């Protein structure tokens, strides 16, 4: 087996202390998606959206990678073939665990974007709607995350990677958000072995040939051990 493509979601960072979206008490239980994760919501009330992401950015800098992130970094370092992590997460725990080949398809909390000129730069810990873009100086700065209705990042790399994958593994994602939720079916149809590692069956569980349920910090290191043996 040469190429492993891994899709991760909020569940892999849950044991590090970052909230998930759709679990009981999750982020969407406390914030209306349309207010904080859509361009329309940002246009309506940019300060509300900046406060939402400032709070998550502050939390993300205060937590550390868990055994699941570390196991994926070990897999990339020790596996004889290629390992690509496609993450829906906007935290940087994969990178802080040592993973190098990571695509943030929904953007990143540590990125800032100017929606006037498209410039992007390293986000300060706190962003405000009156911050000026360092290049065009417009007060048009936003978090560099992908909201509903916006095109995910890395599609030009992701699609070929799915087509070439020998194994596609989804970890800690509920399978509710597209296009990521369609990747298992797509990769499976193109010949990849599909594996679901999650706390419970996801919405697209039927798209996977193999399943292992449990806490990511337990089942991911065990799965990596099996691959490296
Ligand atoms: C796009 C912003 C076009 C960043 C997010 C109707 C039908 C189909 C699709 C659509 C439709 N209407 C609209 C759409 C498209 C829409 C969509 O999918 N809507 C859904 C809701 C129906 N998608 C889009 O708009 C996307 N863009 O489609 O553009 C396009 C398409 C292709 C090519 C070009 C253009 C943009 C989507 C991005 C939205 N941005 N967030 C942020 O704030 O973080 S979405 C948000 O959900 C996050 O990004 C998050 O990553 C993502 C997915 O959530 P999960 O990671 O899965 O988290 P969740 O809480 O749901 O699940 C956690 C899981 O972990 C659970 O299963 C739980 O059991 C498990 N777990 C918990 N603890 C643990 C655990 N597992 C293991 N161990 C544990 N300890």
Short mmCIF file of C-alpha atoms and ligand atoms in Angstrom, two decimals:
data_model
loop_
_atom_site.label_atom_id
_atom_site.label_comp_id
_atom_site.label_asym_id
_atom_site.label_seq_id
_atom_site.Cartn_x
_atom_site.Cartn_y
_atom_site.Cartn_z
CA UNK A 1 0.00 0.00 0.00
CA UNK A 2 1.51 3.32 -1.04
CA UNK A 3 -0.88 6.23 -0.43
CA UNK A 4 -2.98 6.86 2.67
CA UNK A 5 -5.38 9.84 2.70
CA UNK A 6 -6.76 10.80 6.10
CA UNK A 7 -9.72 13.16 6.66
CA UNK A 8 -10.03 14.55 10.18
CA UNK A 9 -12.81 16.47 11.91
CA UNK A 10 -13.49 18.09 15.26
CA UNK A 11 -13.61 14.70 17.02
CA UNK A 12 -9.84 14.27 16.78
CA UNK A 13 -9.33 17.49 18.75
CA UNK A 14 -12.11 16.87 21.27
CA UNK A 15 -9.85 15.14 23.81
CA UNK A 16 -7.43 18.06 23.55
CA UNK A 17 -10.23 20.18 24.96
CA UNK A 18 -11.57 21.84 21.79
CA UNK A 19 -15.32 21.57 21.27
CA UNK A 20 -16.98 19.67 18.47
CA UNK A 21 -19.83 21.13 16.44
CA UNK A 22 -22.68 18.71 16.53
CA UNK A 23 -22.25 16.76 19.75
CA UNK A 24 -24.52 17.65 22.65
CA UNK A 25 -23.45 21.08 23.91
CA UNK A 26 -21.36 21.53 20.79
CA UNK A 27 -20.51 24.79 19.07
CA UNK A 28 -23.65 24.84 16.96
CA UNK A 29 -25.74 24.43 20.10
CA UNK A 30 -24.35 27.75 21.36
CA UNK A 31 -24.02 29.76 18.16
CA UNK A 32 -26.33 30.04 15.17
CA UNK A 33 -24.42 28.73 12.16
CA UNK A 34 -25.88 31.40 9.90
CA UNK A 35 -24.64 34.14 12.25
CA UNK A 36 -21.02 33.01 12.67
CA UNK A 37 -20.14 30.63 9.82
CA UNK A 38 -21.56 32.27 6.69
CA UNK A 39 -20.42 35.30 4.63
CA UNK A 40 -23.89 36.78 5.12
CA UNK A 41 -23.52 36.54 8.90
CA UNK A 42 -20.13 38.23 8.69
CA UNK A 43 -21.54 41.03 6.52
CA UNK A 44 -24.41 41.51 9.00
CA UNK A 45 -22.28 41.59 12.13
CA UNK A 46 -18.49 41.29 11.64
CA UNK A 47 -17.75 42.03 15.29
CA UNK A 48 -19.91 39.08 16.43
CA UNK A 49 -18.03 36.78 14.04
CA UNK A 50 -14.62 38.13 15.10
CA UNK A 51 -15.58 37.57 18.75
CA UNK A 52 -16.59 33.99 17.91
CA UNK A 53 -13.26 33.24 16.23
CA UNK A 54 -11.19 35.25 18.73
CA UNK A 55 -12.60 33.04 21.51
CA UNK A 56 -11.81 29.85 19.55
CA UNK A 57 -8.33 31.14 18.61
CA UNK A 58 -7.56 31.91 22.28
CA UNK A 59 -8.76 28.44 23.29
CA UNK A 60 -6.79 26.73 20.52
CA UNK A 61 -3.48 28.27 21.60
CA UNK A 62 -4.12 27.00 25.13
CA UNK A 63 -4.49 23.28 24.30
CA UNK A 64 -2.02 20.64 23.10
CA UNK A 65 -2.17 17.80 20.56
CA UNK A 66 -3.40 14.46 21.90
CA UNK A 67 -2.23 10.90 21.20
CA UNK A 68 -4.31 10.75 18.02
CA UNK A 69 -2.58 13.78 16.45
CA UNK A 70 0.80 12.41 17.56
CA UNK A 71 0.04 8.99 16.07
CA UNK A 72 -0.75 10.53 12.67
CA UNK A 73 2.53 12.48 12.79
CA UNK A 74 4.35 9.22 13.60
CA UNK A 75 2.60 7.50 10.68
CA UNK A 76 3.76 10.24 8.28
CA UNK A 77 7.33 9.95 9.61
CA UNK A 78 7.57 6.14 9.62
CA UNK A 79 5.25 4.87 6.87
CA UNK A 80 7.09 3.79 3.71
CA UNK A 81 4.51 5.42 1.38
CA UNK A 82 2.72 8.80 1.33
CA UNK A 83 0.45 10.12 4.08
CA UNK A 84 -1.81 13.14 3.45
CA UNK A 85 -3.94 14.67 6.21
CA UNK A 86 -6.94 16.65 4.96
CA UNK A 87 -8.41 18.38 7.98
CA UNK A 88 -11.76 20.15 8.34
CA UNK A 89 -10.39 21.57 11.60
CA UNK A 90 -9.15 25.13 11.86
CA UNK A 91 -6.87 24.42 14.84
CA UNK A 92 -3.15 23.72 14.25
CA UNK A 93 -2.86 20.62 16.43
CA UNK A 94 -1.79 18.39 13.50
CA UNK A 95 1.14 20.71 12.76
CA UNK A 96 2.03 21.06 16.43
CA UNK A 97 2.03 17.24 16.69
CA UNK A 98 4.59 17.12 13.84
CA UNK A 99 2.45 16.41 10.75
CA UNK A 100 3.82 18.23 7.70
CA UNK A 101 1.58 17.14 4.83
CA UNK A 102 -1.65 18.81 6.00
CA UNK A 103 -4.38 20.56 4.01
CA UNK A 104 -6.75 22.82 5.95
CA UNK A 105 -9.75 22.57 3.62
CA UNK A 106 -11.86 24.79 5.91
CA UNK A 107 -9.07 27.28 6.58
CA UNK A 108 -7.21 28.02 9.82
CA UNK A 109 -7.74 30.09 12.97
CA UNK A 110 -4.13 31.33 12.75
CA UNK A 111 -4.80 32.86 9.31
CA UNK A 112 -6.24 36.27 8.44
CA UNK A 113 -7.65 37.27 5.05
CA UNK A 114 -8.50 40.61 3.47
CA UNK A 115 -11.82 40.26 1.67
CA UNK A 116 -11.03 43.41 -0.29
CA UNK A 117 -7.70 42.44 -1.93
CA UNK A 118 -7.38 38.75 -1.04
CA UNK A 119 -4.10 39.17 0.88
CA UNK A 120 -3.66 36.65 3.68
CA UNK A 121 -1.29 36.75 6.64
CA UNK A 122 -0.71 35.29 10.09
CA UNK A 123 -3.69 36.28 12.25
CA UNK A 124 -3.10 38.19 15.49
CA UNK A 125 -4.62 36.51 18.54
CA UNK A 126 -7.48 39.04 18.47
CA UNK A 127 -9.00 40.41 15.29
CA UNK A 128 -11.49 43.28 15.00
CA UNK A 129 -13.57 44.53 12.10
CA UNK A 130 -11.77 47.88 12.07
CA UNK A 131 -8.35 46.21 11.62
CA UNK A 132 -6.78 47.41 8.37
CA UNK A 133 -5.34 45.06 5.77
CA UNK A 134 -1.51 45.38 5.87
CA UNK A 135 -1.41 45.58 2.06
CA UNK A 136 -4.44 47.53 0.80
CA UNK A 137 -5.28 49.15 4.18
CA UNK A 138 -9.01 48.49 3.74
CA UNK A 139 -10.88 47.69 6.98
CA UNK A 140 -11.86 44.35 5.43
CA UNK A 141 -10.07 41.73 7.51
CA UNK A 142 -11.71 38.38 8.34
CA UNK A 143 -10.59 35.04 9.71
CA UNK A 144 -9.13 32.88 6.93
CA UNK A 145 -11.72 30.14 7.43
CA UNK A 146 -14.15 28.67 4.89
CA UNK A 147 -17.78 29.42 5.69
CA UNK A 148 -20.88 27.68 4.36
CA UNK A 149 -21.37 28.54 0.71
CA UNK A 150 -17.66 29.24 0.21
CA UNK A 151 -15.30 27.02 -1.76
CA UNK A 152 -13.05 24.85 0.40
CA UNK A 153 -9.29 25.19 0.06
CA UNK A 154 -7.02 22.61 -1.59
CA UNK A 155 -9.59 21.07 -3.93
CA UNK A 156 -6.97 20.94 -6.71
CA UNK A 157 -4.83 18.67 -4.53
CA UNK A 158 -7.61 16.79 -2.75
CA UNK A 159 -9.42 15.42 -5.81
CA UNK A 160 -6.33 13.77 -7.37
CA UNK A 161 -5.24 12.50 -3.94
CA UNK A 162 -8.60 10.75 -3.46
CA UNK A 163 -8.30 9.18 -6.91
CA UNK A 164 -4.82 7.86 -6.15
CA UNK A 165 -5.50 6.71 -2.57
CA UNK A 166 -4.97 3.05 -1.60
CA UNK A 167 -6.62 3.77 1.76
CA UNK A 168 -9.00 6.54 2.86
CA UNK A 169 -9.48 6.99 6.60
CA UNK A 170 -11.95 9.39 8.24
CA UNK A 171 -11.27 10.27 11.89
CA UNK A 172 -13.56 12.23 14.25
CA UNK A 173 -16.01 13.62 11.73
CA UNK A 174 -19.80 13.29 11.72
CA UNK A 175 -20.00 13.19 7.92
CA UNK A 176 -22.49 16.07 7.73
CA UNK A 177 -20.54 18.69 5.78
CA UNK A 178 -19.86 18.53 2.05
CA UNK A 179 -17.79 18.10 -0.03
CA UNK A 180 -15.75 16.31 2.72
CA UNK A 181 -18.66 14.01 3.58
CA UNK A 182 -18.61 12.60 0.03
CA UNK A 183 -14.90 11.70 0.04
CA UNK A 184 -15.28 8.17 1.44
CA UNK A 185 -17.80 7.13 -1.21
CA UNK A 186 -15.70 8.79 -3.94
CA UNK A 187 -12.40 7.22 -2.83
CA UNK A 188 -14.06 3.83 -2.32
CA UNK A 189 -15.50 3.85 -5.83
CA UNK A 190 -12.01 4.60 -7.15
CA UNK A 191 -10.56 1.57 -5.37
CA UNK A 192 -9.44 2.78 -1.95
CA UNK A 193 -10.02 0.75 1.19
CA UNK A 194 -12.24 3.02 3.32
CA UNK A 195 -11.95 3.06 7.12
CA UNK A 196 -14.05 4.99 9.66
CA UNK A 197 -12.42 5.74 13.05
CA UNK A 198 -14.96 7.59 15.17
CA UNK A 199 -16.68 7.69 18.55
CA UNK A 200 -19.89 6.45 16.93
CA UNK A 201 -21.18 5.71 13.42
CA UNK A 202 -21.15 8.91 11.33
CA UNK A 203 -23.95 10.06 9.00
CA UNK A 204 -22.07 8.46 6.08
CA UNK A 205 -20.96 5.33 7.95
CA UNK A 206 -22.34 3.12 5.19
CA UNK A 207 -19.71 4.56 2.82
CA UNK A 208 -16.92 2.81 4.74
CA UNK A 209 -15.75 -0.80 4.35
CA UNK A 210 -14.20 -0.97 7.83
CA UNK A 211 -15.11 0.71 11.13
CA UNK A 212 -13.54 1.10 14.54
CA UNK A 213 -15.42 3.02 17.23
CA UNK A 214 -13.95 4.58 20.36
CA UNK A 215 -12.01 7.59 21.65
CA UNK A 216 -9.59 8.88 19.00
CA UNK A 217 -6.70 9.00 21.50
CA UNK A 218 -7.09 5.23 21.90
CA UNK A 219 -8.21 3.87 18.51
CA UNK A 220 -5.94 6.02 16.30
CA UNK A 221 -2.61 5.00 17.89
CA UNK A 222 -3.76 1.34 17.73
CA UNK A 223 -4.71 1.72 14.07
CA UNK A 224 -1.32 3.36 13.29
CA UNK A 225 0.49 0.51 15.08
CA UNK A 226 -1.35 -1.92 12.81
CA UNK A 227 -0.34 -0.04 9.67
CA UNK A 228 3.33 0.23 10.70
CA UNK A 229 3.63 -3.42 11.79
C1 LIG B 1 -19.17 24.20 -0.59
C2 LIG B 1 -16.08 26.94 9.34
C3 LIG B 1 -19.25 24.49 -2.95
C4 LIG B 1 -14.76 26.84 9.97
C5 LIG B 1 -17.37 25.09 8.57
C6 LIG B 1 -27.30 20.40 0.73
C7 LIG B 1 -26.77 19.15 0.47
C8 LIG B 1 -25.39 18.95 0.39
C9 LIG B 1 -24.52 20.02 0.58
C10 LIG B 1 -25.05 21.25 0.86
C11 LIG B 1 -26.43 21.46 0.93
N1 LIG B 1 -26.63 22.76 1.20
C12 LIG B 1 -25.42 23.39 1.30
C13 LIG B 1 -24.47 22.48 1.08
C14 LIG B 1 -23.00 22.72 1.09
C15 LIG B 1 -22.49 22.93 2.50
C16 LIG B 1 -22.87 21.78 3.41
O1 LIG B 1 -22.24 20.74 3.37
N2 LIG B 1 -23.91 21.97 4.23
C17 LIG B 1 -24.32 20.88 5.10
C18 LIG B 1 -24.59 21.39 6.49
C19 LIG B 1 -25.55 20.22 4.47
N3 LIG B 1 -21.04 22.96 2.37
C20 LIG B 1 -20.43 24.12 2.07
O2 LIG B 1 -21.00 25.18 1.98
C21 LIG B 1 -18.93 24.02 1.81
N4 LIG B 1 -18.65 24.67 0.57
O3 LIG B 1 -19.90 23.24 -0.66
O4 LIG B 1 -18.79 24.98 -1.69
C22 LIG B 1 -18.16 23.68 -3.54
C23 LIG B 1 -18.15 22.30 -3.35
C24 LIG B 1 -17.14 21.54 -3.93
C25 LIG B 1 -16.16 22.17 -4.70
C26 LIG B 1 -16.18 23.56 -4.85
C27 LIG B 1 -17.18 24.32 -4.27
C28 LIG B 1 -18.14 24.70 2.90
C29 LIG B 1 -18.25 23.91 4.16
C30 LIG B 1 -17.35 24.52 5.24
C31 LIG B 1 -18.21 25.12 6.30
N5 LIG B 1 -17.36 25.60 7.39
N6 LIG B 1 -16.80 25.71 9.58
C32 LIG B 1 -14.96 26.68 11.45
O5 LIG B 1 -15.62 27.56 12.03
O6 LIG B 1 -14.44 25.70 12.01
S1 LIG B 1 -18.22 23.63 8.86
C33 LIG B 1 -17.79 22.88 10.32
O7 LIG B 1 -18.25 21.52 10.17
C34 LIG B 1 -16.30 22.78 10.57
O8 LIG B 1 -15.49 23.12 9.49
C35 LIG B 1 -16.15 21.29 10.86
O9 LIG B 1 -14.87 20.88 10.62
C36 LIG B 1 -17.12 20.75 9.88
C37 LIG B 1 -17.46 19.30 9.99
O10 LIG B 1 -17.82 19.00 11.34
P1 LIG B 1 -17.05 17.79 12.06
O11 LIG B 1 -15.59 18.09 12.02
O12 LIG B 1 -17.48 16.51 11.47
O13 LIG B 1 -17.52 17.94 13.56
P2 LIG B 1 -18.88 17.41 14.19
O14 LIG B 1 -19.05 18.08 15.52
O15 LIG B 1 -19.98 17.49 13.19
O16 LIG B 1 -18.60 15.85 14.44
C38 LIG B 1 -17.63 15.45 15.39
C39 LIG B 1 -17.52 13.94 15.29
O17 LIG B 1 -16.48 13.51 16.16
C40 LIG B 1 -18.79 13.21 15.72
O18 LIG B 1 -19.05 12.16 14.80
C41 LIG B 1 -18.42 12.61 17.10
O19 LIG B 1 -19.04 11.36 17.31
C42 LIG B 1 -16.93 12.44 16.95
N7 LIG B 1 -16.20 12.52 18.22
C43 LIG B 1 -16.44 13.35 19.28
N8 LIG B 1 -15.52 13.11 20.24
C44 LIG B 1 -14.67 12.16 19.76
C45 LIG B 1 -15.10 11.77 18.48
N9 LIG B 1 -14.47 10.83 17.76
C46 LIG B 1 -13.38 10.25 18.32
N10 LIG B 1 -12.92 10.55 19.54
C47 LIG B 1 -13.53 11.49 20.29
N11 LIG B 1 -13.05 11.80 21.52
#
